[in-house]
Amino acid sequence: QGLGQTRFVCTSVPLDGDVCAASALGTGSAEELKGTVLQLRETVLQQKETIMNQKETIRELTAKLGRCESQSVLEPGEAKGRKGFAKNTMGDLSRPPAAETLSQLGQTLQSLKNRLENLEQFSRMNSSSQTNNLKDILQNKIDDLEKQVLSRVNSLEEGKLSPRNESEERGKIESTLTSLHQRISDLEKGQKDNRPPDRFQLTFPLRTNYMYAKVKKSLPEMYAFSICMWIKSNASPGMGTPFSYAVPGQANELVLIEWGNNPMEILINDKVAKLPFVINDGKWHHICVTWTTRDGVWEAYQDGTQTGNGENLAPYHPIKPQGVLVLGQEQDTLGGGFDATQAFVGELAHFNVWDRKLSPGEVYGLATCSSKALTGNVIAWAESNIDIYGGATKWTFEACRQLN
C-alpha cells in the first residue's frame, strides 16, 4: 500500500543459498549477467559429464547389493601379483549389507537424484541473475556427493555385516535407481555435447582395486611400438600403473608402472627397463616410450625431449595379440586380479599406440599439442574407444588448453 504500481522479480536460489545475497546480486550489469550465464552453462555440461559417468558406478553398486543379498561366495583368486602379494579384489567374498549401510546408500542416491533435478533446471535457463557464488555452491555439493558415493562403496567392502531382512530398503533403492536412470536418459536426449571426441581426460582419484578404464580394442601382434600419453599425478609412494596389457598366459605382456619407491618401469614379457621420468609433481607431463623387437632397443621421451634409451629389453619377442588393455590398474590375471597398492592415482589423457617407432619430431609435435600431431594407428584416444568402471570419471582435457 502507498507504493503505487509495482512488479515482482523472481530469482532462483538453491535450498542452501543466501536469498538476500542473490537478490542483491540480481542488479548487476547485463555484461556480468551474460558472463554468469556462460559460466553456468559450462558448469552444467561438466556436471552432466559426471552424472553420465556415474551411471556405470550405480550399476555396479546395484550388482554388489544383489550379490550381498544372496550371500554368494565366489571362487578365490588363483593368481598373485607380480610383487608376490595375494589379491583382495572386490567380489572375493560377498557380504550382506546392514540396514544402516543400505539406508545411507539410499540417502546418497536420493541426493544424486536431487542434484540431477537442479541440473535440469539450470539447463533450461536462457538467462540467470546468479553469480559465481552459485557456481561454487553447486560445485561443492557435487564434490561432497561424490565423496559420499565412494564412502558407501568402502562401507560395503569393509563392514562386518550380518544377514538381515532388508527387502523394503532395497526396494526404495531400486526405485530411486530406476528413476535416476530414466532422468539421465532424458537429459542425454535433450542435450548435445559438442566437445571433440578426443578432448577428454580420465581421473582416478583414489587408490582402489576396482576403479579403472578398459580399451575396447586389443593390440595386434607388434614388432615395434610407440605409446604416448599425457599424465598428471602427485601420488606417493609411486603413482601406480597408468596402463597394463595382459594376454593369455602372460599377465605382464606390456606394462607401465611406478610401484612403491621404485622408478617408473616398462615391462615387456616380464622383462624390465627403468625409465628416467620425473613427473610426480602434480603437473601435466607428456611421456612417450618407443621400442623395437630388434635388439630390444627402447627410447623414453618426457615433454617432447628424449631423456633415456637402452637395449636388450625383450629382444626378438613380438607383442602378442588378443589381450586386454586396461588403464589405471595392473593385471595379474587376464582382465583382472587388480591390487590397490599398484593402482594409478591421478589423471590421464591422449593415450595413443602406434605399431612403429615415432621420430623425435613427431613426439615433439604431440608434446606441444600441434594441430598436425598424429593419432595412434593402433589405438586412438577417443571416448567411443574407452569404457570406465568403478567411479573413474571423465572431464574436459586441460593440458592442451593451457599450452594453446
Coordinates of C-alpha atoms in Angstrom, one line a residue:
Q1 CA 0.0 0.0 0.0
G2 CA 1.2 3.5 -0.9
L3 CA 3.8 2.2 -3.3
G4 CA 1.8 2.7 -6.4
Q5 CA 2.3 0.2 -9.3
T6 CA 4.8 -2.5 -8.5
R7 CA 6.2 -5.6 -10.1
F8 CA 7.7 -8.8 -8.7
V9 CA 11.1 -10.2 -9.9
C10 CA 11.6 -14.0 -9.3
T11 CA 15.1 -15.3 -8.6
S12 CA 16.0 -19.0 -8.5
V13 CA 18.1 -19.7 -5.3
P14 CA 19.4 -23.1 -4.2
L15 CA 18.0 -24.6 -1.0
D16 CA 21.1 -23.7 1.0
G17 CA 21.8 -20.4 -0.8
D18 CA 21.5 -16.9 0.6
V19 CA 18.3 -15.3 -0.5
C20 CA 19.4 -11.7 0.4
A21 CA 22.7 -12.1 -1.4
A22 CA 21.1 -13.5 -4.5
S23 CA 18.6 -10.6 -4.6
A24 CA 21.3 -8.0 -4.3
L25 CA 23.4 -9.6 -7.0
G26 CA 20.4 -9.6 -9.3
T27 CA 21.0 -5.9 -10.0
G28 CA 24.3 -6.5 -11.8
S29 CA 25.0 -5.2 -15.3
A30 CA 24.0 -7.0 -18.4
E31 CA 27.6 -7.9 -19.2
E32 CA 28.0 -9.5 -15.8
L33 CA 24.8 -11.5 -16.2
K34 CA 25.9 -12.7 -19.7
G35 CA 29.3 -13.9 -18.3
T36 CA 27.5 -15.7 -15.5
V37 CA 25.2 -17.5 -17.9
L38 CA 28.1 -18.7 -19.9
Q39 CA 29.9 -19.9 -16.8
L40 CA 26.8 -21.7 -15.5
R41 CA 26.3 -23.4 -18.9
E42 CA 29.9 -24.7 -18.8
T43 CA 29.3 -25.9 -15.2
V44 CA 26.1 -27.7 -16.3
L45 CA 28.0 -29.5 -19.1
Q46 CA 30.7 -30.6 -16.7
Q47 CA 28.2 -31.8 -14.1
K48 CA 26.3 -33.7 -16.9
E49 CA 29.5 -35.5 -17.7
T50 CA 30.0 -36.5 -14.2
I51 CA 26.4 -37.8 -13.9
M52 CA 26.7 -39.8 -17.1
N53 CA 29.9 -41.3 -15.9
Q54 CA 28.4 -42.3 -12.5
K55 CA 25.8 -44.5 -14.3
E56 CA 28.2 -47.3 -14.5
T57 CA 29.2 -46.9 -10.8
I58 CA 25.5 -47.1 -9.9
R59 CA 25.0 -50.2 -11.9
E60 CA 28.0 -51.8 -10.2
L61 CA 26.6 -50.8 -6.8
T62 CA 23.3 -52.5 -7.7
A63 CA 25.1 -55.6 -8.7
K64 CA 27.1 -55.6 -5.4
L65 CA 23.9 -55.2 -3.4
G66 CA 22.4 -58.2 -5.3
R67 CA 25.5 -60.3 -4.5
C68 CA 25.4 -59.3 -0.9
E69 CA 21.8 -60.1 -0.6
S70 CA 22.2 -63.6 -2.0
Q71 CA 25.3 -64.2 0.2
S72 CA 27.1 -65.9 -2.6
V73 CA 30.7 -66.8 -2.2
L74 CA 32.9 -66.6 -5.3
E75 CA 35.9 -68.8 -6.1
P76 CA 39.1 -67.3 -4.5
G77 CA 41.5 -65.7 -7.0
E78 CA 44.1 -68.1 -8.3
A79 CA 47.0 -65.7 -9.0
K80 CA 49.3 -63.5 -7.0
G81 CA 50.7 -60.1 -8.1
R82 CA 54.0 -59.6 -9.7
K83 CA 55.3 -58.5 -6.4
G84 CA 54.0 -61.6 -4.6
F85 CA 51.0 -60.1 -2.9
A86 CA 47.8 -62.0 -2.7
K87 CA 44.8 -60.3 -4.3
N88 CA 42.0 -58.8 -2.4
T89 CA 39.6 -57.9 -5.2
M90 CA 36.0 -56.8 -4.9
G91 CA 33.8 -59.9 -5.1
D92 CA 36.2 -62.3 -3.4
L93 CA 33.6 -62.6 -0.6
S94 CA 30.1 -61.4 -0.9
R95 CA 28.7 -59.7 2.3
P96 CA 25.1 -58.9 3.1
P97 CA 24.7 -55.1 3.7
A98 CA 23.4 -54.0 7.1
A99 CA 20.3 -51.9 7.2
E100 CA 22.2 -48.8 8.3
T101 CA 24.5 -49.0 5.3
L102 CA 21.7 -49.6 2.9
S103 CA 19.9 -46.6 4.4
Q104 CA 22.9 -44.4 3.9
L105 CA 23.3 -45.6 0.4
G106 CA 19.6 -44.8 -0.3
Q107 CA 20.1 -41.3 1.0
T108 CA 23.1 -40.8 -1.2
L109 CA 21.2 -41.9 -4.3
Q110 CA 18.3 -39.6 -3.4
S111 CA 20.7 -36.7 -3.1
L112 CA 22.1 -37.7 -6.5
K113 CA 18.5 -37.5 -7.9
N114 CA 18.0 -34.1 -6.4
R115 CA 21.3 -32.9 -7.9
L116 CA 20.1 -34.1 -11.3
E117 CA 16.9 -32.1 -10.9
N118 CA 18.8 -29.0 -10.2
L119 CA 21.0 -29.5 -13.3
E120 CA 17.9 -30.0 -15.4
Q121 CA 16.5 -26.7 -14.1
F122 CA 19.8 -24.8 -14.9
S123 CA 20.0 -26.4 -18.4
R124 CA 16.6 -24.8 -19.2
M125 CA 17.6 -21.3 -18.2
N126 CA 18.1 -18.8 -21.0
S127 CA 19.3 -16.2 -18.6
S128 CA 20.1 -16.0 -14.9
S129 CA 20.8 -13.5 -12.2
Q130 CA 23.0 -15.9 -10.2
T131 CA 26.8 -15.3 -9.9
N132 CA 30.0 -17.3 -9.4
N133 CA 28.8 -17.7 -5.8
L134 CA 26.1 -20.0 -7.1
K135 CA 28.5 -21.9 -9.3
D136 CA 30.8 -22.5 -6.3
I137 CA 27.9 -23.8 -4.1
L138 CA 26.8 -26.2 -6.9
Q139 CA 30.4 -27.5 -7.4
N140 CA 30.9 -28.0 -3.6
K141 CA 27.7 -30.0 -3.4
I142 CA 28.8 -32.2 -6.4
D143 CA 32.2 -32.9 -4.7
D144 CA 30.6 -33.8 -1.4
L145 CA 28.2 -36.2 -3.1
E146 CA 31.0 -37.9 -5.0
K147 CA 32.8 -38.5 -1.7
Q148 CA 29.7 -39.9 -0.2
V149 CA 29.3 -42.4 -3.1
L150 CA 32.9 -43.6 -2.7
S151 CA 32.4 -43.8 1.1
R152 CA 29.4 -46.1 0.6
V153 CA 31.4 -48.4 -1.7
N154 CA 34.1 -48.7 1.0
S155 CA 31.5 -49.3 3.7
L156 CA 30.1 -52.2 1.6
E157 CA 33.6 -53.7 1.2
E158 CA 35.0 -53.2 4.7
G159 CA 32.0 -53.5 7.0
K160 CA 31.5 -56.6 9.1
L161 CA 27.9 -57.2 8.2
S162 CA 25.3 -59.9 9.2
P163 CA 22.3 -61.2 7.3
R164 CA 19.1 -59.2 7.7
N165 CA 15.7 -58.9 6.0
E166 CA 16.2 -55.6 4.1
S167 CA 13.8 -56.0 1.2
E168 CA 12.0 -52.8 2.0
E169 CA 15.2 -50.7 2.0
R170 CA 16.4 -52.5 -1.2
G171 CA 13.1 -51.7 -2.9
K172 CA 13.5 -48.0 -2.1
I173 CA 17.0 -48.0 -3.6
E174 CA 15.9 -49.8 -6.7
S175 CA 13.1 -47.4 -7.2
T176 CA 15.5 -44.5 -6.9
L177 CA 17.9 -46.1 -9.3
T178 CA 15.1 -46.7 -11.9
S179 CA 14.0 -43.1 -11.7
L180 CA 17.6 -41.8 -11.9
H181 CA 18.4 -43.9 -15.0
Q182 CA 15.3 -42.5 -16.7
R183 CA 16.1 -38.9 -15.9
I184 CA 19.7 -39.3 -17.1
S185 CA 18.4 -40.8 -20.3
D186 CA 16.1 -37.8 -20.8
L187 CA 18.9 -35.4 -20.1
E188 CA 21.2 -37.2 -22.7
K189 CA 18.5 -36.9 -25.3
G190 CA 17.8 -33.2 -24.6
Q191 CA 21.5 -32.0 -24.6
K192 CA 24.3 -32.5 -27.0
D193 CA 28.0 -32.1 -26.2
N194 CA 30.0 -30.5 -29.0
R195 CA 33.3 -31.3 -27.5
P196 CA 35.7 -33.1 -29.9
P197 CA 35.8 -36.9 -29.2
D198 CA 39.5 -36.8 -28.1
R199 CA 39.2 -33.8 -25.8
F200 CA 38.7 -35.6 -22.5
Q201 CA 40.8 -37.0 -19.6
L202 CA 40.3 -39.8 -17.2
T203 CA 40.5 -39.1 -13.4
F204 CA 41.4 -41.8 -10.9
P205 CA 41.0 -40.0 -7.5
L206 CA 41.6 -43.0 -5.1
R207 CA 43.9 -46.0 -4.9
T208 CA 41.5 -48.8 -5.2
N209 CA 41.3 -52.3 -6.8
Y210 CA 38.0 -51.5 -8.7
M211 CA 38.5 -48.1 -10.4
Y212 CA 39.8 -48.5 -14.0
A213 CA 39.1 -48.0 -17.7
K214 CA 39.3 -50.6 -20.4
V215 CA 40.2 -50.0 -24.1
K216 CA 37.6 -51.7 -26.2
K217 CA 40.2 -52.8 -28.9
S218 CA 43.0 -55.3 -28.3
L219 CA 46.5 -54.9 -29.7
P220 CA 47.7 -56.8 -32.8
E221 CA 51.0 -58.6 -33.0
M222 CA 53.6 -55.9 -33.0
Y223 CA 57.3 -55.9 -33.7
A224 CA 57.7 -52.3 -32.7
F225 CA 55.5 -49.7 -30.8
S226 CA 55.3 -46.2 -29.6
I227 CA 53.0 -45.4 -26.6
C228 CA 52.4 -41.8 -25.7
M229 CA 50.1 -40.1 -23.2
W230 CA 49.5 -37.0 -21.0
I231 CA 49.7 -37.8 -17.3
K232 CA 49.3 -35.9 -14.1
S233 CA 49.9 -37.2 -10.6
N234 CA 51.4 -36.4 -7.2
A235 CA 50.6 -39.7 -5.5
S236 CA 53.2 -41.3 -3.3
P237 CA 54.8 -43.7 -2.9
G238 CA 54.6 -44.2 -6.6
M239 CA 51.8 -43.1 -8.9
G240 CA 50.8 -46.7 -9.7
T241 CA 50.1 -48.3 -13.1
P242 CA 49.0 -46.0 -15.9
F243 CA 48.3 -49.0 -18.2
S244 CA 48.8 -52.7 -18.4
Y245 CA 48.3 -55.2 -21.3
A246 CA 47.8 -58.9 -20.5
V247 CA 47.5 -61.8 -22.9
P248 CA 46.6 -65.4 -22.2
G249 CA 49.4 -67.0 -20.3
Q250 CA 51.3 -63.7 -19.7
A251 CA 49.8 -61.0 -17.4
N252 CA 52.8 -58.7 -17.9
E253 CA 53.0 -58.6 -21.7
L254 CA 53.2 -54.8 -21.7
V255 CA 53.0 -52.7 -18.5
L256 CA 54.0 -49.2 -17.4
I257 CA 54.2 -49.0 -13.6
E258 CA 55.7 -46.9 -10.8
W259 CA 55.3 -49.0 -7.7
G260 CA 56.4 -48.1 -4.2
N261 CA 59.7 -46.1 -4.1
N262 CA 60.9 -47.6 -7.4
P263 CA 61.4 -45.5 -10.5
M264 CA 58.9 -45.9 -13.3
E265 CA 59.4 -49.1 -15.3
I266 CA 58.3 -50.6 -18.6
L267 CA 57.7 -54.3 -18.7
I268 CA 57.6 -56.4 -21.9
N269 CA 57.0 -60.1 -21.4
D270 CA 58.1 -59.7 -17.8
K271 CA 61.4 -58.1 -18.8
V272 CA 62.0 -54.7 -17.1
A273 CA 63.7 -51.4 -18.1
K274 CA 63.8 -48.5 -15.7
L275 CA 62.6 -45.2 -17.2
P276 CA 64.2 -41.8 -16.3
F277 CA 60.9 -39.9 -15.9
V278 CA 60.5 -37.2 -13.2
I279 CA 56.7 -36.5 -13.3
N280 CA 55.3 -37.0 -9.9
D281 CA 54.8 -33.3 -9.2
G282 CA 51.0 -32.8 -9.7
K283 CA 51.6 -31.1 -13.1
W284 CA 50.7 -32.3 -16.6
H285 CA 53.5 -34.1 -18.4
H286 CA 53.7 -35.7 -21.8
I287 CA 55.5 -39.1 -21.9
C288 CA 56.4 -41.5 -24.8
V289 CA 58.1 -44.9 -24.9
T290 CA 59.2 -46.4 -28.1
W291 CA 60.5 -49.9 -28.7
T292 CA 61.6 -52.3 -31.4
T293 CA 62.0 -56.1 -31.1
R294 CA 65.3 -55.9 -33.0
D295 CA 67.8 -55.9 -30.1
G296 CA 65.1 -54.7 -27.8
V297 CA 66.0 -51.0 -28.4
W298 CA 63.9 -48.5 -26.4
E299 CA 63.7 -44.8 -26.0
A300 CA 61.9 -42.6 -23.4
Y301 CA 60.6 -39.0 -24.0
Q302 CA 59.3 -36.6 -21.4
D303 CA 57.7 -33.3 -22.5
G304 CA 59.0 -33.7 -26.1
T305 CA 62.6 -34.4 -25.2
Q306 CA 64.4 -37.7 -25.1
T307 CA 65.5 -38.5 -21.6
G308 CA 66.8 -42.0 -21.9
N309 CA 67.4 -45.1 -24.1
G310 CA 68.6 -48.6 -23.9
E311 CA 68.6 -52.1 -25.5
N312 CA 68.1 -55.8 -24.7
L313 CA 64.5 -55.2 -23.5
A314 CA 62.8 -58.5 -24.5
P315 CA 64.8 -58.7 -27.8
Y316 CA 63.1 -60.5 -30.6
H317 CA 59.9 -61.0 -28.7
P318 CA 56.8 -59.7 -30.6
I319 CA 54.0 -58.2 -28.6
K320 CA 51.3 -60.8 -28.6
P321 CA 47.7 -60.1 -29.9
Q322 CA 44.3 -60.8 -28.5
G323 CA 44.9 -59.4 -25.0
V324 CA 43.2 -57.0 -22.6
L325 CA 44.4 -53.4 -22.3
V326 CA 43.5 -51.7 -19.0
L327 CA 44.1 -48.1 -17.9
G328 CA 44.7 -47.4 -14.2
Q329 CA 45.3 -51.0 -12.9
E330 CA 48.0 -53.7 -13.1
Q331 CA 46.6 -57.1 -14.2
D332 CA 47.6 -60.3 -12.5
T333 CA 45.0 -62.3 -14.4
L334 CA 43.6 -61.6 -17.9
G335 CA 41.4 -58.5 -17.4
G336 CA 41.5 -58.7 -13.6
G337 CA 43.5 -59.6 -10.4
F338 CA 43.9 -55.9 -9.5
D339 CA 45.9 -54.8 -6.5
A340 CA 45.0 -51.5 -4.9
T341 CA 48.7 -50.9 -4.0
Q342 CA 49.6 -50.9 -7.7
A343 CA 46.6 -48.7 -8.9
F344 CA 47.2 -45.5 -10.7
V345 CA 46.2 -42.3 -8.9
G346 CA 45.9 -39.1 -11.0
E347 CA 44.7 -38.0 -14.4
L348 CA 45.5 -39.5 -17.8
A349 CA 44.7 -38.3 -21.4
H350 CA 45.6 -38.8 -25.0
F351 CA 46.7 -42.4 -24.7
N352 CA 47.8 -43.4 -28.2
V353 CA 49.5 -46.5 -29.6
W354 CA 51.4 -46.9 -32.9
D355 CA 52.9 -50.1 -34.3
R356 CA 56.1 -48.3 -35.2
K357 CA 58.8 -46.1 -33.7
L358 CA 57.9 -42.4 -33.8
S359 CA 60.5 -39.8 -34.8
P360 CA 61.7 -37.2 -32.3
G361 CA 59.9 -34.6 -34.3
E362 CA 56.6 -36.5 -34.2
V363 CA 56.9 -36.9 -30.4
Y364 CA 57.6 -33.2 -30.0
G365 CA 54.5 -32.4 -32.0
L366 CA 52.4 -34.5 -29.6
A367 CA 54.0 -32.8 -26.5
T368 CA 53.3 -29.3 -27.8
C369 CA 49.7 -30.1 -28.9
S370 CA 50.5 -29.3 -32.5
S371 CA 47.5 -29.2 -34.8
K372 CA 49.4 -31.6 -37.1
A373 CA 50.1 -34.1 -34.3
L374 CA 49.3 -37.7 -35.2
T375 CA 46.8 -40.1 -33.5
G376 CA 47.6 -43.7 -32.8
N377 CA 47.2 -46.0 -35.8
V378 CA 46.6 -49.0 -33.4
I379 CA 44.8 -47.3 -30.5
A380 CA 43.5 -43.7 -31.0
W381 CA 42.3 -41.7 -28.0
A382 CA 38.5 -41.3 -28.3
E383 CA 35.6 -41.6 -25.9
S384 CA 34.0 -44.2 -28.0
N385 CA 37.1 -46.5 -27.6
I386 CA 37.1 -46.4 -23.7
D387 CA 34.8 -48.0 -21.1
I388 CA 35.2 -46.8 -17.5
Y389 CA 34.4 -48.7 -14.3
G390 CA 34.2 -48.3 -10.5
G391 CA 33.9 -44.5 -10.2
A392 CA 36.6 -43.3 -12.5
T393 CA 35.4 -40.1 -14.2
K394 CA 35.7 -38.1 -17.5
W395 CA 36.5 -34.4 -17.7
T396 CA 37.4 -32.0 -20.4
F397 CA 41.2 -32.2 -21.1
E398 CA 43.1 -29.3 -19.7
A399 CA 46.8 -29.5 -20.7
C400 CA 46.5 -28.6 -24.4
R401 CA 44.1 -25.7 -23.5
Q402 CA 46.9 -24.3 -21.3
L403 CA 49.6 -24.7 -23.9
N404 CA 47.4 -23.1 -26.6

